[in-house]
């Protein structure tokens, strides 16, 4: 079955870069996503990458995708205390015949703590 | 602003007492999802509606039901809540096209006494 794995905790100092890693098992995933969840709140989509891309950059966020190793990472440059949250990696399951089936498989989330 | 709204934000119920959680959206998306998220765990999809078509996940207990009376609203009914059903329940919507970006509501935290 499909599975998404993430390390559970990451601690960095304010101003440093954070790198959150994720591995997934479904090689036919069409899209891979990074969501952010602040305490008591819903999930906010940060960015996503299409499976035929290697890298995507969006302001302070850089997503790297290694399809061969089924490894996804999220780099946050100049990490701020406001970035403290839980970050979820998710993959979109491909339907028979192609295209996204709509179901997202989430990892357990990485809790990022930013120390001043 | 277009958004996904969940009511109530916090719900307390008694063991075995039916409870309904509601979700509404102003995005006019054709797909609505219900996820269950227990503490320190990943959100787990319970079911979703593609327009009026209901799609249940194979491992979703029968205790959980859903209704979608129109495009904007979707309800999660828990017929006989058990202690193990205490969790955050997240509603999400998407257009089901292209990138399938899902927009989440703030969630309803359910406590079962």
mmCIF file with all atom_site columns, C-alpha atoms in Angstrom:
data_model
loop_
_atom_site.group_PDB
_atom_site.id
_atom_site.type_symbol
_atom_site.label_atom_id
_atom_site.label_alt_id
_atom_site.label_comp_id
_atom_site.label_asym_id
_atom_site.label_entity_id
_atom_site.label_seq_id
_atom_site.pdbx_PDB_ins_code
_atom_site.Cartn_x
_atom_site.Cartn_y
_atom_site.Cartn_z
_atom_site.occupancy
_atom_site.B_iso_or_equiv
_atom_site.pdbx_formal_charge
_atom_site.auth_seq_id
_atom_site.auth_comp_id
_atom_site.auth_asym_id
_atom_site.auth_atom_id
_atom_site.pdbx_PDB_model_num
ATOM 1   C CA . UNK A 1 1   ? 0.000   0.000  0.000   1.00 0.00 ? 1   UNK A CA 1
ATOM 2   C CA . UNK A 1 2   ? 0.895   3.610  -0.176  1.00 0.00 ? 2   UNK A CA 1
ATOM 3   C CA . UNK A 1 3   ? 2.972   5.079  2.621   1.00 0.00 ? 3   UNK A CA 1
ATOM 4   C CA . UNK A 1 4   ? 4.543   8.452  3.314   1.00 0.00 ? 4   UNK A CA 1
ATOM 5   C CA . UNK A 1 5   ? 7.303   8.760  5.902   1.00 0.00 ? 5   UNK A CA 1
ATOM 6   C CA . UNK A 1 6   ? 8.689   11.851 7.603   1.00 0.00 ? 6   UNK A CA 1
ATOM 7   C CA . UNK A 1 7   ? 10.899  12.502 10.562  1.00 0.00 ? 7   UNK A CA 1
ATOM 8   C CA . UNK A 1 8   ? 8.781   13.732 13.468  1.00 0.00 ? 8   UNK A CA 1
ATOM 9   C CA . UNK A 1 9   ? 10.819  16.654 14.787  1.00 0.00 ? 9   UNK A CA 1
ATOM 10  C CA . UNK A 1 10  ? 13.195  19.337 13.552  1.00 0.00 ? 10  UNK A CA 1
ATOM 11  C CA . UNK A 1 11  ? 14.676  22.173 15.565  1.00 0.00 ? 11  UNK A CA 1
ATOM 12  C CA . UNK A 1 12  ? 16.529  25.120 14.014  1.00 0.00 ? 12  UNK A CA 1
ATOM 13  C CA . UNK A 1 13  ? 17.681  28.587 15.017  1.00 0.00 ? 13  UNK A CA 1
ATOM 14  C CA . UNK A 1 14  ? 16.005  31.677 13.634  1.00 0.00 ? 14  UNK A CA 1
ATOM 15  C CA . UNK A 1 15  ? 17.689  32.762 10.406  1.00 0.00 ? 15  UNK A CA 1
ATOM 16  C CA . UNK A 1 16  ? 19.000  29.295 9.571   1.00 0.00 ? 16  UNK A CA 1
ATOM 17  C CA . UNK A 1 17  ? 17.645  27.130 6.767   1.00 0.00 ? 17  UNK A CA 1
ATOM 18  C CA . UNK A 1 18  ? 15.300  24.254 7.582   1.00 0.00 ? 18  UNK A CA 1
ATOM 19  C CA . UNK A 1 19  ? 15.155  21.099 5.508   1.00 0.00 ? 19  UNK A CA 1
ATOM 20  C CA . UNK A 1 20  ? 12.252  18.744 6.026   1.00 0.00 ? 20  UNK A CA 1
ATOM 21  C CA . UNK A 1 21  ? 12.478  15.368 4.321   1.00 0.00 ? 21  UNK A CA 1
ATOM 22  C CA . UNK A 1 22  ? 9.856   12.916 3.142   1.00 0.00 ? 22  UNK A CA 1
ATOM 23  C CA . UNK A 1 23  ? 9.851   9.550  1.405   1.00 0.00 ? 23  UNK A CA 1
ATOM 24  C CA . UNK A 1 24  ? 6.916   8.005  -0.403  1.00 0.00 ? 24  UNK A CA 1
ATOM 25  C CA . UNK A 1 25  ? 6.164   4.654  -1.944  1.00 0.00 ? 25  UNK A CA 1
ATOM 26  C CA . UNK A 1 26  ? 3.758   5.197  -4.836  1.00 0.00 ? 26  UNK A CA 1
ATOM 27  C CA . UNK A 1 27  ? 5.955   5.703  -7.864  1.00 0.00 ? 27  UNK A CA 1
ATOM 28  C CA . UNK A 1 28  ? 2.936   6.731  -9.922  1.00 0.00 ? 28  UNK A CA 1
ATOM 29  C CA . UNK A 1 29  ? 2.107   9.752  -7.752  1.00 0.00 ? 29  UNK A CA 1
ATOM 30  C CA . UNK A 1 30  ? 1.174   12.684 -9.940  1.00 0.00 ? 30  UNK A CA 1
ATOM 31  C CA . UNK A 1 31  ? 1.593   15.511 -7.456  1.00 0.00 ? 31  UNK A CA 1
ATOM 32  C CA . UNK A 1 32  ? 3.407   15.849 -4.156  1.00 0.00 ? 32  UNK A CA 1
ATOM 33  C CA . UNK A 1 33  ? 2.417   18.487 -1.652  1.00 0.00 ? 33  UNK A CA 1
ATOM 34  C CA . UNK A 1 34  ? 3.646   20.283 1.412   1.00 0.00 ? 34  UNK A CA 1
ATOM 35  C CA . UNK A 1 35  ? 1.042   21.450 3.909   1.00 0.00 ? 35  UNK A CA 1
ATOM 36  C CA . UNK A 1 36  ? 1.561   23.530 7.058   1.00 0.00 ? 36  UNK A CA 1
ATOM 37  C CA . UNK A 1 37  ? -0.573  23.139 10.171  1.00 0.00 ? 37  UNK A CA 1
ATOM 38  C CA . UNK A 1 38  ? -0.403  25.631 13.010  1.00 0.00 ? 38  UNK A CA 1
ATOM 39  C CA . UNK A 1 39  ? -1.751  24.678 16.451  1.00 0.00 ? 39  UNK A CA 1
ATOM 40  C CA . UNK A 1 40  ? -5.516  24.257 16.464  1.00 0.00 ? 40  UNK A CA 1
ATOM 41  C CA . UNK A 1 41  ? -5.823  25.124 12.787  1.00 0.00 ? 41  UNK A CA 1
ATOM 42  C CA . UNK A 1 42  ? -6.518  23.339 9.529   1.00 0.00 ? 42  UNK A CA 1
ATOM 43  C CA . UNK A 1 43  ? -3.974  22.520 6.880   1.00 0.00 ? 43  UNK A CA 1
ATOM 44  C CA . UNK A 1 44  ? -2.616  25.238 4.642   1.00 0.00 ? 44  UNK A CA 1
ATOM 45  C CA . UNK A 1 45  ? -1.132  24.289 1.291   1.00 0.00 ? 45  UNK A CA 1
ATOM 46  C CA . UNK A 1 46  ? 2.376   25.735 1.046   1.00 0.00 ? 46  UNK A CA 1
ATOM 47  C CA . UNK A 1 47  ? 3.494   24.410 -2.299  1.00 0.00 ? 47  UNK A CA 1
ATOM 48  C CA . UNK A 1 48  ? 3.332   21.383 -4.529  1.00 0.00 ? 48  UNK A CA 1
ATOM 49  C CA . UNK A 1 49  ? 5.381   19.835 -7.280  1.00 0.00 ? 49  UNK A CA 1
ATOM 50  C CA . UNK A 1 50  ? 4.358   17.865 -10.319 1.00 0.00 ? 50  UNK A CA 1
ATOM 51  C CA . UNK A 1 51  ? 6.018   14.505 -10.594 1.00 0.00 ? 51  UNK A CA 1
ATOM 52  C CA . UNK A 1 52  ? 7.901   15.344 -13.790 1.00 0.00 ? 52  UNK A CA 1
ATOM 53  C CA . UNK A 1 53  ? 9.735   18.230 -12.106 1.00 0.00 ? 53  UNK A CA 1
ATOM 54  C CA . UNK A 1 54  ? 12.946  18.092 -10.084 1.00 0.00 ? 54  UNK A CA 1
ATOM 55  C CA . UNK A 1 55  ? 12.740  21.392 -8.299  1.00 0.00 ? 55  UNK A CA 1
ATOM 56  C CA . UNK A 1 56  ? 10.332  24.190 -7.568  1.00 0.00 ? 56  UNK A CA 1
ATOM 57  C CA . UNK A 1 57  ? 11.126  27.466 -5.852  1.00 0.00 ? 57  UNK A CA 1
ATOM 58  C CA . UNK A 1 58  ? 8.624   29.855 -4.363  1.00 0.00 ? 58  UNK A CA 1
ATOM 59  C CA . UNK A 1 59  ? 10.090  32.764 -2.385  1.00 0.00 ? 59  UNK A CA 1
ATOM 60  C CA . UNK A 1 60  ? 11.688  31.215 0.748   1.00 0.00 ? 60  UNK A CA 1
ATOM 61  C CA . UNK A 1 61  ? 10.518  27.711 -0.133  1.00 0.00 ? 61  UNK A CA 1
ATOM 62  C CA . UNK A 1 62  ? 12.407  25.247 -2.311  1.00 0.00 ? 62  UNK A CA 1
ATOM 63  C CA . UNK A 1 63  ? 11.044  21.800 -3.077  1.00 0.00 ? 63  UNK A CA 1
ATOM 64  C CA . UNK A 1 64  ? 13.362  19.098 -4.386  1.00 0.00 ? 64  UNK A CA 1
ATOM 65  C CA . UNK A 1 65  ? 12.064  15.843 -5.843  1.00 0.00 ? 65  UNK A CA 1
ATOM 66  C CA . UNK A 1 66  ? 14.183  12.763 -6.467  1.00 0.00 ? 66  UNK A CA 1
ATOM 67  C CA . UNK A 1 67  ? 11.875  10.354 -8.250  1.00 0.00 ? 67  UNK A CA 1
ATOM 68  C CA . UNK A 1 68  ? 14.427  7.578  -8.405  1.00 0.00 ? 68  UNK A CA 1
ATOM 69  C CA . UNK A 1 69  ? 14.760  7.517  -4.619  1.00 0.00 ? 69  UNK A CA 1
ATOM 70  C CA . UNK A 1 70  ? 11.121  8.622  -4.027  1.00 0.00 ? 70  UNK A CA 1
ATOM 71  C CA . UNK A 1 71  ? 12.421  11.405 -1.841  1.00 0.00 ? 71  UNK A CA 1
ATOM 72  C CA . UNK A 1 72  ? 10.907  14.847 -1.422  1.00 0.00 ? 72  UNK A CA 1
ATOM 73  C CA . UNK A 1 73  ? 12.320  17.725 0.581   1.00 0.00 ? 73  UNK A CA 1
ATOM 74  C CA . UNK A 1 74  ? 11.180  21.178 1.621   1.00 0.00 ? 74  UNK A CA 1
ATOM 75  C CA . UNK A 1 75  ? 13.789  23.808 2.326   1.00 0.00 ? 75  UNK A CA 1
ATOM 76  C CA . UNK A 1 76  ? 12.763  26.974 4.156   1.00 0.00 ? 76  UNK A CA 1
ATOM 77  C CA . UNK A 1 77  ? 15.350  29.714 3.844   1.00 0.00 ? 77  UNK A CA 1
ATOM 78  C CA . UNK A 1 78  ? 15.858  32.268 6.627   1.00 0.00 ? 78  UNK A CA 1
ATOM 79  C CA . UNK A 1 79  ? 13.526  30.398 8.975   1.00 0.00 ? 79  UNK A CA 1
ATOM 80  C CA . UNK A 1 80  ? 11.443  32.644 11.231  1.00 0.00 ? 80  UNK A CA 1
ATOM 81  C CA . UNK A 1 81  ? 9.654   31.944 14.513  1.00 0.00 ? 81  UNK A CA 1
ATOM 82  C CA . UNK A 1 82  ? 6.387   32.227 12.585  1.00 0.00 ? 82  UNK A CA 1
ATOM 83  C CA . UNK A 1 83  ? 7.419   29.160 10.621  1.00 0.00 ? 83  UNK A CA 1
ATOM 84  C CA . UNK A 1 84  ? 7.043   27.007 13.737  1.00 0.00 ? 84  UNK A CA 1
ATOM 85  C CA . UNK A 1 85  ? 4.334   24.490 12.870  1.00 0.00 ? 85  UNK A CA 1
ATOM 86  C CA . UNK A 1 86  ? 3.792   20.927 11.737  1.00 0.00 ? 86  UNK A CA 1
ATOM 87  C CA . UNK A 1 87  ? 4.641   20.284 8.099   1.00 0.00 ? 87  UNK A CA 1
ATOM 88  C CA . UNK A 1 88  ? 2.916   17.463 6.251   1.00 0.00 ? 88  UNK A CA 1
ATOM 89  C CA . UNK A 1 89  ? 4.112   15.829 3.096   1.00 0.00 ? 89  UNK A CA 1
ATOM 90  C CA . UNK A 1 90  ? 1.353   14.289 0.960   1.00 0.00 ? 90  UNK A CA 1
ATOM 91  C CA . UNK A 1 91  ? 1.119   12.392 -2.289  1.00 0.00 ? 91  UNK A CA 1
ATOM 92  C CA . UNK A 1 92  ? -1.763  12.313 -4.687  1.00 0.00 ? 92  UNK A CA 1
ATOM 93  C CA . UNK A 1 93  ? -2.756  8.857  -5.813  1.00 0.00 ? 93  UNK A CA 1
ATOM 94  C CA . UNK A 1 94  ? -2.989  8.274  -9.527  1.00 0.00 ? 94  UNK A CA 1
ATOM 95  C CA . UNK A 1 95  ? -6.290  6.914  -10.773 1.00 0.00 ? 95  UNK A CA 1
ATOM 96  C CA . UNK A 1 96  ? -6.588  4.097  -13.274 1.00 0.00 ? 96  UNK A CA 1
ATOM 97  C CA . UNK A 1 97  ? -6.244  5.769  -16.663 1.00 0.00 ? 97  UNK A CA 1
ATOM 98  C CA . UNK A 1 98  ? -4.101  8.547  -15.294 1.00 0.00 ? 98  UNK A CA 1
ATOM 99  C CA . UNK A 1 99  ? -4.848  11.803 -13.578 1.00 0.00 ? 99  UNK A CA 1
ATOM 100 C CA . UNK A 1 100 ? -5.257  12.465 -9.914  1.00 0.00 ? 100 UNK A CA 1
ATOM 101 C CA . UNK A 1 101 ? -7.729  10.250 -8.104  1.00 0.00 ? 101 UNK A CA 1
ATOM 102 C CA . UNK A 1 102 ? -8.180  12.943 -5.528  1.00 0.00 ? 102 UNK A CA 1
ATOM 103 C CA . UNK A 1 103 ? -7.069  10.970 -2.508  1.00 0.00 ? 103 UNK A CA 1
ATOM 104 C CA . UNK A 1 104 ? -4.126  12.383 -0.617  1.00 0.00 ? 104 UNK A CA 1
ATOM 105 C CA . UNK A 1 105 ? -1.915  10.161 1.486   1.00 0.00 ? 105 UNK A CA 1
ATOM 106 C CA . UNK A 1 106 ? -0.299  12.177 4.260   1.00 0.00 ? 106 UNK A CA 1
ATOM 107 C CA . UNK A 1 107 ? 2.802   11.595 6.282   1.00 0.00 ? 107 UNK A CA 1
ATOM 108 C CA . UNK A 1 108 ? 2.592   11.948 10.073  1.00 0.00 ? 108 UNK A CA 1
ATOM 109 C CA . UNK A 1 109 ? 4.051   15.431 9.931   1.00 0.00 ? 109 UNK A CA 1
ATOM 110 C CA . UNK A 1 110 ? 7.311   17.029 11.020  1.00 0.00 ? 110 UNK A CA 1
ATOM 111 C CA . UNK A 1 111 ? 7.102   19.424 13.921  1.00 0.00 ? 111 UNK A CA 1
ATOM 112 C CA . UNK A 1 112 ? 9.408   22.355 13.206  1.00 0.00 ? 112 UNK A CA 1
ATOM 113 C CA . UNK A 1 113 ? 10.555  24.356 16.217  1.00 0.00 ? 113 UNK A CA 1
ATOM 114 C CA . UNK A 1 114 ? 12.361  27.630 15.582  1.00 0.00 ? 114 UNK A CA 1
ATOM 115 C CA . UNK A 1 115 ? 14.470  28.967 18.431  1.00 0.00 ? 115 UNK A CA 1
ATOM 116 C CA . UNK A 1 116 ? 15.135  32.720 18.603  1.00 0.00 ? 116 UNK A CA 1
ATOM 117 C CA . UNK B 2 1   ? -13.034 35.781 0.833   1.00 0.00 ? 1   UNK B CA 1
ATOM 118 C CA . UNK B 2 2   ? -13.791 32.349 -0.562  1.00 0.00 ? 2   UNK B CA 1
ATOM 119 C CA . UNK B 2 3   ? -13.265 29.773 2.123   1.00 0.00 ? 3   UNK B CA 1
ATOM 120 C CA . UNK B 2 4   ? -14.080 26.493 3.856   1.00 0.00 ? 4   UNK B CA 1
ATOM 121 C CA . UNK B 2 5   ? -16.010 26.882 7.103   1.00 0.00 ? 5   UNK B CA 1
ATOM 122 C CA . UNK B 2 6   ? -16.486 24.256 9.778   1.00 0.00 ? 6   UNK B CA 1
ATOM 123 C CA . UNK B 2 7   ? -18.939 24.384 12.642  1.00 0.00 ? 7   UNK B CA 1
ATOM 124 C CA . UNK B 2 8   ? -18.600 24.023 15.476  1.00 0.00 ? 8   UNK B CA 1
ATOM 125 C CA . UNK B 2 9   ? -14.871 24.430 16.082  1.00 0.00 ? 9   UNK B CA 1
ATOM 126 C CA . UNK B 2 10  ? -15.161 22.381 19.267  1.00 0.00 ? 10  UNK B CA 1
ATOM 127 C CA . UNK B 2 11  ? -17.756 19.704 19.923  1.00 0.00 ? 11  UNK B CA 1
ATOM 128 C CA . UNK B 2 12  ? -18.249 17.693 23.078  1.00 0.00 ? 12  UNK B CA 1
ATOM 129 C CA . UNK B 2 13  ? -20.516 14.673 23.063  1.00 0.00 ? 13  UNK B CA 1
ATOM 130 C CA . UNK B 2 14  ? -21.240 11.716 25.279  1.00 0.00 ? 14  UNK B CA 1
ATOM 131 C CA . UNK B 2 15  ? -20.314 8.143  24.541  1.00 0.00 ? 15  UNK B CA 1
ATOM 132 C CA . UNK B 2 16  ? -22.962 6.757  22.185  1.00 0.00 ? 16  UNK B CA 1
ATOM 133 C CA . UNK B 2 17  ? -24.762 10.065 21.604  1.00 0.00 ? 17  UNK B CA 1
ATOM 134 C CA . UNK B 2 18  ? -25.061 10.914 17.883  1.00 0.00 ? 18  UNK B CA 1
ATOM 135 C CA . UNK B 2 19  ? -23.267 14.002 16.710  1.00 0.00 ? 19  UNK B CA 1
ATOM 136 C CA . UNK B 2 20  ? -23.188 15.947 13.431  1.00 0.00 ? 20  UNK B CA 1
ATOM 137 C CA . UNK B 2 21  ? -20.334 18.115 12.219  1.00 0.00 ? 21  UNK B CA 1
ATOM 138 C CA . UNK B 2 22  ? -20.882 20.567 9.407   1.00 0.00 ? 22  UNK B CA 1
ATOM 139 C CA . UNK B 2 23  ? -18.795 22.004 6.621   1.00 0.00 ? 23  UNK B CA 1
ATOM 140 C CA . UNK B 2 24  ? -19.643 24.699 4.118   1.00 0.00 ? 24  UNK B CA 1
ATOM 141 C CA . UNK B 2 25  ? -17.691 26.211 1.261   1.00 0.00 ? 25  UNK B CA 1
ATOM 142 C CA . UNK B 2 26  ? -17.898 29.326 -0.851  1.00 0.00 ? 26  UNK B CA 1
ATOM 143 C CA . UNK B 2 27  ? -15.369 28.088 -3.410  1.00 0.00 ? 27  UNK B CA 1
ATOM 144 C CA . UNK B 2 28  ? -17.969 26.268 -5.535  1.00 0.00 ? 28  UNK B CA 1
ATOM 145 C CA . UNK B 2 29  ? -15.703 23.223 -5.672  1.00 0.00 ? 29  UNK B CA 1
ATOM 146 C CA . UNK B 2 30  ? -17.215 19.983 -6.845  1.00 0.00 ? 30  UNK B CA 1
ATOM 147 C CA . UNK B 2 31  ? -15.346 17.726 -4.433  1.00 0.00 ? 31  UNK B CA 1
ATOM 148 C CA . UNK B 2 32  ? -15.635 17.718 -0.655  1.00 0.00 ? 32  UNK B CA 1
ATOM 149 C CA . UNK B 2 33  ? -13.623 15.517 1.700   1.00 0.00 ? 33  UNK B CA 1
ATOM 150 C CA . UNK B 2 34  ? -13.771 14.511 5.347   1.00 0.00 ? 34  UNK B CA 1
ATOM 151 C CA . UNK B 2 35  ? -10.556 13.586 7.139   1.00 0.00 ? 35  UNK B CA 1
ATOM 152 C CA . UNK B 2 36  ? -10.013 12.320 10.664  1.00 0.00 ? 36  UNK B CA 1
ATOM 153 C CA . UNK B 2 37  ? -6.820  13.423 12.386  1.00 0.00 ? 37  UNK B CA 1
ATOM 154 C CA . UNK B 2 38  ? -5.882  11.940 15.736  1.00 0.00 ? 38  UNK B CA 1
ATOM 155 C CA . UNK B 2 39  ? -3.215  13.454 17.931  1.00 0.00 ? 39  UNK B CA 1
ATOM 156 C CA . UNK B 2 40  ? 0.265   13.344 16.381  1.00 0.00 ? 40  UNK B CA 1
ATOM 157 C CA . UNK B 2 41  ? -1.017  11.383 13.403  1.00 0.00 ? 41  UNK B CA 1
ATOM 158 C CA . UNK B 2 42  ? -1.538  12.043 9.726   1.00 0.00 ? 42  UNK B CA 1
ATOM 159 C CA . UNK B 2 43  ? -4.975  13.100 8.487   1.00 0.00 ? 43  UNK B CA 1
ATOM 160 C CA . UNK B 2 44  ? -6.836  10.014 7.326   1.00 0.00 ? 44  UNK B CA 1
ATOM 161 C CA . UNK B 2 45  ? -9.440  10.234 4.579   1.00 0.00 ? 45  UNK B CA 1
ATOM 162 C CA . UNK B 2 46  ? -12.855 8.942  5.650   1.00 0.00 ? 46  UNK B CA 1
ATOM 163 C CA . UNK B 2 47  ? -14.818 9.643  2.470   1.00 0.00 ? 47  UNK B CA 1
ATOM 164 C CA . UNK B 2 48  ? -15.377 12.200 -0.243  1.00 0.00 ? 48  UNK B CA 1
ATOM 165 C CA . UNK B 2 49  ? -18.095 13.430 -2.532  1.00 0.00 ? 49  UNK B CA 1
ATOM 166 C CA . UNK B 2 50  ? -17.459 14.059 -6.206  1.00 0.00 ? 50  UNK B CA 1
ATOM 167 C CA . UNK B 2 51  ? -20.529 16.204 -6.865  1.00 0.00 ? 51  UNK B CA 1
ATOM 168 C CA . UNK B 2 52  ? -23.282 13.929 -5.545  1.00 0.00 ? 52  UNK B CA 1
ATOM 169 C CA . UNK B 2 53  ? -21.299 10.720 -5.877  1.00 0.00 ? 53  UNK B CA 1
ATOM 170 C CA . UNK B 2 54  ? -20.291 9.378  -2.492  1.00 0.00 ? 54  UNK B CA 1
ATOM 171 C CA . UNK B 2 55  ? -16.950 7.562  -2.196  1.00 0.00 ? 55  UNK B CA 1
ATOM 172 C CA . UNK B 2 56  ? -16.289 5.715  1.032   1.00 0.00 ? 56  UNK B CA 1
ATOM 173 C CA . UNK B 2 57  ? -12.806 4.570  2.015   1.00 0.00 ? 57  UNK B CA 1
ATOM 174 C CA . UNK B 2 58  ? -12.681 0.826  2.541   1.00 0.00 ? 58  UNK B CA 1
ATOM 175 C CA . UNK B 2 59  ? -11.629 1.071  6.176   1.00 0.00 ? 59  UNK B CA 1
ATOM 176 C CA . UNK B 2 60  ? -14.041 3.811  7.268   1.00 0.00 ? 60  UNK B CA 1
ATOM 177 C CA . UNK B 2 61  ? -16.246 2.383  10.024  1.00 0.00 ? 61  UNK B CA 1
ATOM 178 C CA . UNK B 2 62  ? -20.000 2.153  9.403   1.00 0.00 ? 62  UNK B CA 1
ATOM 179 C CA . UNK B 2 63  ? -20.437 4.410  12.404  1.00 0.00 ? 63  UNK B CA 1
ATOM 180 C CA . UNK B 2 64  ? -19.431 7.315  10.167  1.00 0.00 ? 64  UNK B CA 1
ATOM 181 C CA . UNK B 2 65  ? -21.888 8.612  7.593   1.00 0.00 ? 65  UNK B CA 1
ATOM 182 C CA . UNK B 2 66  ? -21.993 11.685 5.401   1.00 0.00 ? 66  UNK B CA 1
ATOM 183 C CA . UNK B 2 67  ? -24.553 13.818 3.613   1.00 0.00 ? 67  UNK B CA 1
ATOM 184 C CA . UNK B 2 68  ? -24.148 16.433 0.934   1.00 0.00 ? 68  UNK B CA 1
ATOM 185 C CA . UNK B 2 69  ? -27.478 18.147 0.351   1.00 0.00 ? 69  UNK B CA 1
ATOM 186 C CA . UNK B 2 70  ? -26.036 20.676 -2.102  1.00 0.00 ? 70  UNK B CA 1
ATOM 187 C CA . UNK B 2 71  ? -22.729 21.895 -3.531  1.00 0.00 ? 71  UNK B CA 1
ATOM 188 C CA . UNK B 2 72  ? -21.986 24.155 -0.591  1.00 0.00 ? 72  UNK B CA 1
ATOM 189 C CA . UNK B 2 73  ? -22.663 21.926 2.397   1.00 0.00 ? 73  UNK B CA 1
ATOM 190 C CA . UNK B 2 74  ? -21.417 18.577 3.629   1.00 0.00 ? 74  UNK B CA 1
ATOM 191 C CA . UNK B 2 75  ? -22.149 16.898 6.956   1.00 0.00 ? 75  UNK B CA 1
ATOM 192 C CA . UNK B 2 76  ? -20.359 14.214 8.933   1.00 0.00 ? 76  UNK B CA 1
ATOM 193 C CA . UNK B 2 77  ? -22.637 12.117 11.132  1.00 0.00 ? 77  UNK B CA 1
ATOM 194 C CA . UNK B 2 78  ? -21.190 9.897  13.847  1.00 0.00 ? 78  UNK B CA 1
ATOM 195 C CA . UNK B 2 79  ? -24.005 7.608  14.870  1.00 0.00 ? 79  UNK B CA 1
ATOM 196 C CA . UNK B 2 80  ? -22.616 6.245  18.119  1.00 0.00 ? 80  UNK B CA 1
ATOM 197 C CA . UNK B 2 81  ? -19.376 7.964  19.076  1.00 0.00 ? 81  UNK B CA 1
ATOM 198 C CA . UNK B 2 82  ? -16.862 5.917  20.978  1.00 0.00 ? 82  UNK B CA 1
ATOM 199 C CA . UNK B 2 83  ? -13.893 7.161  22.984  1.00 0.00 ? 83  UNK B CA 1
ATOM 200 C CA . UNK B 2 84  ? -11.672 6.225  20.042  1.00 0.00 ? 84  UNK B CA 1
ATOM 201 C CA . UNK B 2 85  ? -13.502 8.680  17.790  1.00 0.00 ? 85  UNK B CA 1
ATOM 202 C CA . UNK B 2 86  ? -12.154 11.672 19.661  1.00 0.00 ? 86  UNK B CA 1
ATOM 203 C CA . UNK B 2 87  ? -10.109 13.528 17.072  1.00 0.00 ? 87  UNK B CA 1
ATOM 204 C CA . UNK B 2 88  ? -9.867  16.602 14.864  1.00 0.00 ? 88  UNK B CA 1
ATOM 205 C CA . UNK B 2 89  ? -12.172 16.321 11.870  1.00 0.00 ? 89  UNK B CA 1
ATOM 206 C CA . UNK B 2 90  ? -11.038 18.229 8.814   1.00 0.00 ? 90  UNK B CA 1
ATOM 207 C CA . UNK B 2 91  ? -13.158 19.158 5.826   1.00 0.00 ? 91  UNK B CA 1
ATOM 208 C CA . UNK B 2 92  ? -11.508 19.961 2.521   1.00 0.00 ? 92  UNK B CA 1
ATOM 209 C CA . UNK B 2 93  ? -12.614 20.889 -0.990  1.00 0.00 ? 93  UNK B CA 1
ATOM 210 C CA . UNK B 2 94  ? -11.063 20.719 -4.430  1.00 0.00 ? 94  UNK B CA 1
ATOM 211 C CA . UNK B 2 95  ? -11.890 21.224 -8.085  1.00 0.00 ? 95  UNK B CA 1
ATOM 212 C CA . UNK B 2 96  ? -10.705 17.713 -8.963  1.00 0.00 ? 96  UNK B CA 1
ATOM 213 C CA . UNK B 2 97  ? -8.755  18.932 -11.944 1.00 0.00 ? 97  UNK B CA 1
ATOM 214 C CA . UNK B 2 98  ? -5.110  19.425 -12.676 1.00 0.00 ? 98  UNK B CA 1
ATOM 215 C CA . UNK B 2 99  ? -3.164  19.771 -9.472  1.00 0.00 ? 99  UNK B CA 1
ATOM 216 C CA . UNK B 2 100 ? -6.084  18.747 -7.215  1.00 0.00 ? 100 UNK B CA 1
ATOM 217 C CA . UNK B 2 101 ? -5.174  21.395 -4.669  1.00 0.00 ? 101 UNK B CA 1
ATOM 218 C CA . UNK B 2 102 ? -7.256  20.758 -1.571  1.00 0.00 ? 102 UNK B CA 1
ATOM 219 C CA . UNK B 2 103 ? -8.411  23.644 0.574   1.00 0.00 ? 103 UNK B CA 1
ATOM 220 C CA . UNK B 2 104 ? -8.931  22.804 4.233   1.00 0.00 ? 104 UNK B CA 1
ATOM 221 C CA . UNK B 2 105 ? -11.235 24.218 6.839   1.00 0.00 ? 105 UNK B CA 1
ATOM 222 C CA . UNK B 2 106 ? -9.988  24.953 10.373  1.00 0.00 ? 106 UNK B CA 1
ATOM 223 C CA . UNK B 2 107 ? -11.312 21.640 11.693  1.00 0.00 ? 107 UNK B CA 1
ATOM 224 C CA . UNK B 2 108 ? -13.689 20.564 14.443  1.00 0.00 ? 108 UNK B CA 1
ATOM 225 C CA . UNK B 2 109 ? -12.148 19.054 17.536  1.00 0.00 ? 109 UNK B CA 1
ATOM 226 C CA . UNK B 2 110 ? -14.434 16.334 18.876  1.00 0.00 ? 110 UNK B CA 1
ATOM 227 C CA . UNK B 2 111 ? -14.270 15.260 22.512  1.00 0.00 ? 111 UNK B CA 1
ATOM 228 C CA . UNK B 2 112 ? -16.147 12.136 23.635  1.00 0.00 ? 112 UNK B CA 1
ATOM 229 C CA . UNK B 2 113 ? -16.923 11.846 27.331  1.00 0.00 ? 113 UNK B CA 1
#
